[in-house]
Amino acid sequence: MAEHESLEFGKADFVLLDDVSMDEFMENLRIRFEKGRIYTYIGEVVVSVNPYRAMNIYGRDTIEQYKGRELYERPPHLFAIADAAYKAMKRRNKDTCIVISGESGAGKTEASKYIMQYIAAITNPHQRAEVERVKNMLLKSNCVLEAFGNAKTNRNDNSSRFGKYMDINFDFKGDPIGGHISNYLLEKSCPLTLLSSFLSFQLVKGGPESLLRSLHIQKDPAAYNYIKVGGQLKVTSTHPTVADAMKVIGFTGEEVHTVYKILATILHLVGLRIWFYVTLIENGNLVPVLAELLATKQESVEKALLYRTVATGRDVIDKQHTPQEASYGRDALAKAIYDRLFCWIVGCINDIIEVKNYDARIHGKNTVIGVLDIYGFEIFQNNSFEQFCINYCNEKLQQLFIQLVLKQEQEEYQREGIPWKHIDYFNNQIIVDLVEQQHKGIFSILDEACMNVGKVTDELFLQALNSKLAKHAHYTSRKLSPTEKCLEFDRDFRIRHYAGDVTYSVVGFIDKNKDTLFQDFKRLLYNSSNPVLKAMWPEGKLSITEVTKRPLTAGTLFKTSMISLVENLASKEPYYVRCIKPNDVKSPLLFEQERCRHQVEYLGLLENVRVRRAGFAYRQTYPRFLQRYKMISQFTWPNHDLPSDREAVKRLLQGCGFEHDVAYGKTKVFIRTPRTLFTLEEQRAEMVKRIVLFLQKVWRGALARMRYRRMRAALIIIRVYRRYKVKSYIREVNRRFKNVRTMKDHGKHVKWPMPPKVLRRFEELQFNVFLVFSLRWWAWTLIRSLSPEDVLQVRAKVAALESLKGHRADLGLQRAWEGNYMVSEGNPETASSFTLVSSDLQRKDKFMRVLFSSNVRKINRFHKCEDRAVLITDRHLYKMDPLKQYRPMKSIPLYNVTGVSVSPGKDQLVVFHTKDSRDLIVCLQGMVPAGESRVGELVGALLSHFKRCAESVRSVCICRMFTTQRHLYHICTLFYHESHASCRYESCLTRRHLPLLF
């Protein structure tokens, strides 16, 4: 059964109806139509209801859904039938056919186009150019045949007025390589009635102005009675589409122009009333136009229209037509020209698309898919010869349909070993015999009437029918049934068809069956200088006196073609599309119950359901049945361990309690009632929910594990990558700084490498550490190469920089620190005196080294400034008098010095703080060069010494001077005490010192 459709849309297969009755059938059909489901199955038959609206179910996505699928796997669709026919042809190497039937307006032509579209879409996957060309020509042929064979009728805007059977040939790979088209019973009277008009005339109407002028055609369609249909014709220009299609197929420009000329000839022939005909010819207005279009002489055209050439023995005479005969000849010529034109177009298409140079021994077997699009059963107010032939055709096809369906059912039962049960059905062979039986059928009686000598009328034909068919159960007339008031005497007869009773009017039967065309017209057209037109009338070459056989009648030709068609279809594996017209007003919403019921009856759909349901409503192969329903039983889910699928299906159905409603064939299981199948479907739907939940759980768990594994893998990759980047970074750092010891600048020019993002913060910390250690290393490297004296000097400079940086502008770091300036800068006499004194002090006080010496200006407590000298050794601070040979005036042990204060200005003021508060205040002077700053050297020498001797002096505080109005406002000293880590401010000078500094 079709999948993916719930019961709210009705049953997708009529075989599954609970009760096989007309009411149940119609209700299911109505529900599906109203729900937008226009296709329904009857086994392997598709029932199609015309939706009268565009539906988005024929696109490429839909084609892919049905490609390669079985019928039951997807909802009912034309594509499913087309794919089934294609698979049978390709897989089993069998010729197949698709028979599309239904009444006018039911959608047969559209169905055939969609089937062709599907076959074209699924073939030629490798896009071979020749195959694409063949496919394109096959599709374009539909457009051309529609333009010349379809007409607007009261019941259908695009009604097919001919039967079409197309064979599509495929190579062994399943690609189309050609085709052949057969046409049946073109309704030639269409150009001569106001009930329909061929789209080809609209084609002329839609042509360009230059074309219309060359054809002497007026732009206004109202000028031609046979183009306007009751004044309601909707004219649409299809000229560009058809012209392009004819060009693609292979028609030459000359051939296409000849087609237009023939159409224009018909319009000019039949466009005027007959009682104006002779007058018009006498005036000469029409004859030149016809002669130009037909490429003949004007005199020949006029003679053929007004006279008939008759041969009596050796004598040849010209007999003038009566107005009635002239009118008949005109109409017969118009019909014959159009019929020959249509047959010529079909023949040209066949010549182009037929398979050429194909050898089965080389290329493999040539298989065929046939598509039959033929008129459906017709019952009109006035049913004539055309309806009689069409309904006979449908009788033949219905007979074939029933026989093939029964045959297929019986063969399947026999193959599977299931007992066959005889099925009673309406056998319409009796109606087929009524029409076609030799010597007794209606066609034979009609031919006999046409061959009688003398004047034969339709009334005489009806009398012959009454006399020969009086006892037939399916034939009646007013003479045989006088109480039938709806039948007219000498006009009507009725046949009881399988689809219902149809009343036919015999008016025109004789003329339409004879299909007489005067030989003068044939000779006229054969003698045309147009080679295309000449080739359409080969019989015109016969001389006037030449005796020929009587041509076959239209009825006999149609009967022969139908017998041949049925034999052709019977040799193929058939697939069926039954089309239904839901209403007569072309509404997409209206479902006329009685209208549809009538079509269901004459299409034999309910009978088809009964045939299909005669034994078992549903059958399926064991593997596919098991695949669909195995989740119902614990013995078959997820996989069974039984000897065969047949045993597994038995166990499944026994577990459900259905063993009495099924039969087991060799390869298929047969289910008798639809209720059993629906119960299986309900159980399956319930289990599917549970399975889906289980699968969702498993799948979600799998997804979570996949996500976890991906995240874990990502973290591992990130970790490894980071480790790699760190190692690369460290290697790069190592490479850059590897040889810094041998560099002249000890690696100062080396740039620090750019770290990866993961090391940005680490790099900042590392760089700070690097700066500390690298600077120390650089300092150590430099200091290591210095002499002991230079080392002491460097340490003193470092101490001065640490204590005074930012407080004094010039610390004297760029020059060499001499330390003992009294010896190095003084004159020899002065230096000698100072040296002698310092030597005596060294012997006396046992100092080891002179830290600093310099001339100073000392300020005493009496506000008096005097020149003095300062000598600082590693034990004492000496104040000396340079005027008395540098005699020591004061000696202060260094351990009594508690601090040193200096000023930030250029005055080089230095204050030595002592424990007894007798501070020494001096200003350094006598520098060479003048103004050289030596405060930093003094401070650095003292700090370096104290650090080396581990004394308690922790820092040197800075005296900051803030002056206003030339008065020293405040001097403070900041120093640390050993007893605690906090700091405090104390006065560095007593009040008595303030005036002395000014």
CSV table of N, CA and C in Angstrom, one decimal, residues 331-377:
chain,number,residue,atom,x,y,z
A,331,ASP,N,-16.7,21.5,-48.7
A,331,ASP,CA,-16.5,21.0,-47.4
A,331,ASP,C,-15.6,19.8,-47.4
A,332,ALA,N,-15.8,18.9,-48.4
A,332,ALA,CA,-15.0,17.7,-48.5
A,332,ALA,C,-13.6,18.0,-48.8
A,333,LEU,N,-13.3,19.0,-49.6
A,333,LEU,CA,-12.0,19.4,-49.9
A,333,LEU,C,-11.3,20.0,-48.7
A,334,ALA,N,-12.0,20.8,-47.9
A,334,ALA,CA,-11.4,21.4,-46.7
A,334,ALA,C,-11.0,20.3,-45.7
A,335,LYS,N,-11.9,19.3,-45.5
A,335,LYS,CA,-11.7,18.2,-44.6
A,335,LYS,C,-10.5,17.4,-45.0
A,336,ALA,N,-10.5,17.1,-46.3
A,336,ALA,CA,-9.5,16.2,-46.9
A,336,ALA,C,-8.1,16.9,-46.8
A,337,ILE,N,-8.0,18.2,-47.1
A,337,ILE,CA,-6.8,18.9,-47.0
A,337,ILE,C,-6.2,18.8,-45.6
A,338,TYR,N,-7.1,19.1,-44.6
A,338,TYR,CA,-6.6,19.1,-43.3
A,338,TYR,C,-6.2,17.7,-42.8
A,339,ASP,N,-6.9,16.7,-43.2
A,339,ASP,CA,-6.6,15.3,-42.8
A,339,ASP,C,-5.2,15.0,-43.4
A,340,ARG,N,-5.0,15.3,-44.7
A,340,ARG,CA,-3.7,15.0,-45.3
A,340,ARG,C,-2.6,15.8,-44.7
A,341,LEU,N,-2.9,17.0,-44.3
A,341,LEU,CA,-1.8,17.8,-43.7
A,341,LEU,C,-1.4,17.2,-42.3
A,342,PHE,N,-2.4,16.8,-41.5
A,342,PHE,CA,-2.1,16.2,-40.2
A,342,PHE,C,-1.3,14.9,-40.4
A,343,CYS,N,-1.8,14.1,-41.3
A,343,CYS,CA,-1.0,12.8,-41.5
A,343,CYS,C,0.4,13.1,-42.1
A,344,TRP,N,0.5,14.1,-42.9
A,344,TRP,CA,1.9,14.4,-43.4
A,344,TRP,C,2.8,14.9,-42.2
A,345,ILE,N,2.2,15.7,-41.3
A,345,ILE,CA,3.0,16.2,-40.2
A,345,ILE,C,3.5,15.0,-39.3
A,346,VAL,N,2.5,14.0,-39.0
A,346,VAL,CA,2.9,12.9,-38.3
A,346,VAL,C,3.9,12.0,-39.0
A,347,GLY,N,3.8,11.9,-40.3
A,347,GLY,CA,4.8,11.1,-41.1
A,347,GLY,C,6.1,11.8,-41.0
A,348,CYS,N,6.2,13.1,-41.2
A,348,CYS,CA,7.5,13.8,-41.1
A,348,CYS,C,8.1,13.6,-39.7
A,349,ILE,N,7.3,13.7,-38.7
A,349,ILE,CA,7.9,13.5,-37.3
A,349,ILE,C,8.4,12.1,-37.2
A,350,ASN,N,7.7,11.1,-37.7
A,350,ASN,CA,8.2,9.7,-37.6
A,350,ASN,C,9.5,9.5,-38.4
A,351,ASP,N,9.6,10.1,-39.6
A,351,ASP,CA,10.8,10.0,-40.4
A,351,ASP,C,12.0,10.5,-39.6
A,352,ILE,N,11.8,11.6,-38.8
A,352,ILE,CA,12.9,12.2,-38.1
A,352,ILE,C,13.2,11.4,-36.8
A,353,ILE,N,12.2,10.9,-36.1
A,353,ILE,CA,12.5,10.3,-34.7
A,353,ILE,C,12.6,8.8,-34.8
A,354,GLU,N,12.4,8.2,-35.9
A,354,GLU,CA,12.5,6.8,-36.0
A,354,GLU,C,13.9,6.3,-35.8
A,355,VAL,N,14.1,5.1,-35.2
A,355,VAL,CA,15.4,4.5,-35.0
A,355,VAL,C,16.1,4.2,-36.3
A,356,LYS,N,17.3,4.6,-36.5
A,356,LYS,CA,18.0,4.4,-37.7
A,356,LYS,C,19.3,3.6,-37.4
A,357,ASN,N,19.6,2.8,-38.3
A,357,ASN,CA,20.9,2.0,-38.3
A,357,ASN,C,21.1,1.3,-37.0
A,358,TYR,N,20.0,0.7,-36.5
A,358,TYR,CA,20.1,-0.1,-35.2
A,358,TYR,C,20.2,-1.5,-35.5
A,359,ASP,N,21.2,-2.2,-35.1
A,359,ASP,CA,21.4,-3.6,-35.2
A,359,ASP,C,21.4,-4.3,-33.9
A,360,ALA,N,20.3,-5.1,-33.6
A,360,ALA,CA,20.2,-5.8,-32.3
A,360,ALA,C,21.4,-6.6,-32.0
A,361,ARG,N,22.1,-7.2,-33.0
A,361,ARG,CA,23.2,-8.1,-32.7
A,361,ARG,C,24.4,-7.3,-32.2
A,362,ILE,N,24.4,-6.0,-32.6
A,362,ILE,CA,25.5,-5.1,-32.2
A,362,ILE,C,25.1,-4.3,-30.9
A,363,HIS,N,24.0,-3.7,-31.0
A,363,HIS,CA,23.6,-2.7,-30.0
A,363,HIS,C,22.7,-3.3,-28.9
A,364,GLY,N,22.3,-4.6,-29.0
A,364,GLY,CA,21.5,-5.2,-28.0
A,364,GLY,C,20.0,-5.0,-28.4
A,365,LYS,N,19.1,-5.6,-27.5
A,365,LYS,CA,17.7,-5.6,-27.9
A,365,LYS,C,17.1,-4.2,-27.7
A,366,ASN,N,16.3,-3.9,-28.7
A,366,ASN,CA,15.6,-2.6,-28.7
A,366,ASN,C,14.2,-2.8,-28.0
A,367,THR,N,14.1,-2.2,-26.8
A,367,THR,CA,12.8,-2.3,-26.0
A,367,THR,C,12.0,-1.0,-26.2
A,368,VAL,N,10.7,-1.2,-25.9
A,368,VAL,CA,9.7,-0.1,-26.2
A,368,VAL,C,8.9,0.2,-25.0
A,369,ILE,N,8.6,1.5,-24.8
A,369,ILE,CA,7.5,1.9,-23.9
A,369,ILE,C,6.5,2.6,-24.8
A,370,GLY,N,5.2,2.1,-24.8
A,370,GLY,CA,4.2,2.8,-25.5
A,370,GLY,C,3.3,3.6,-24.6
A,371,VAL,N,2.9,4.8,-25.1
A,371,VAL,CA,2.0,5.7,-24.4
A,371,VAL,C,0.8,6.0,-25.3
A,372,LEU,N,-0.4,5.5,-24.8
A,372,LEU,CA,-1.6,5.7,-25.6
A,372,LEU,C,-2.5,6.8,-24.9
A,373,ASP,N,-2.7,7.9,-25.7
A,373,ASP,CA,-3.5,9.0,-25.3
A,373,ASP,C,-4.7,9.0,-26.3
A,374,ILE,N,-5.8,8.5,-25.9
A,374,ILE,CA,-6.9,8.4,-26.8
A,374,ILE,C,-8.2,8.9,-26.2
A,375,TYR,N,-9.1,9.3,-27.1
A,375,TYR,CA,-10.4,9.9,-26.6
A,375,TYR,C,-11.1,8.9,-25.7
A,376,GLY,N,-11.8,9.5,-24.7
A,376,GLY,CA,-12.6,8.6,-23.8
A,376,GLY,C,-14.0,8.5,-24.3
A,377,PHE,N,-14.8,7.7,-23.6
A,377,PHE,CA,-16.2,7.5,-23.9
A,377,PHE,C,-16.9,8.8,-24.0
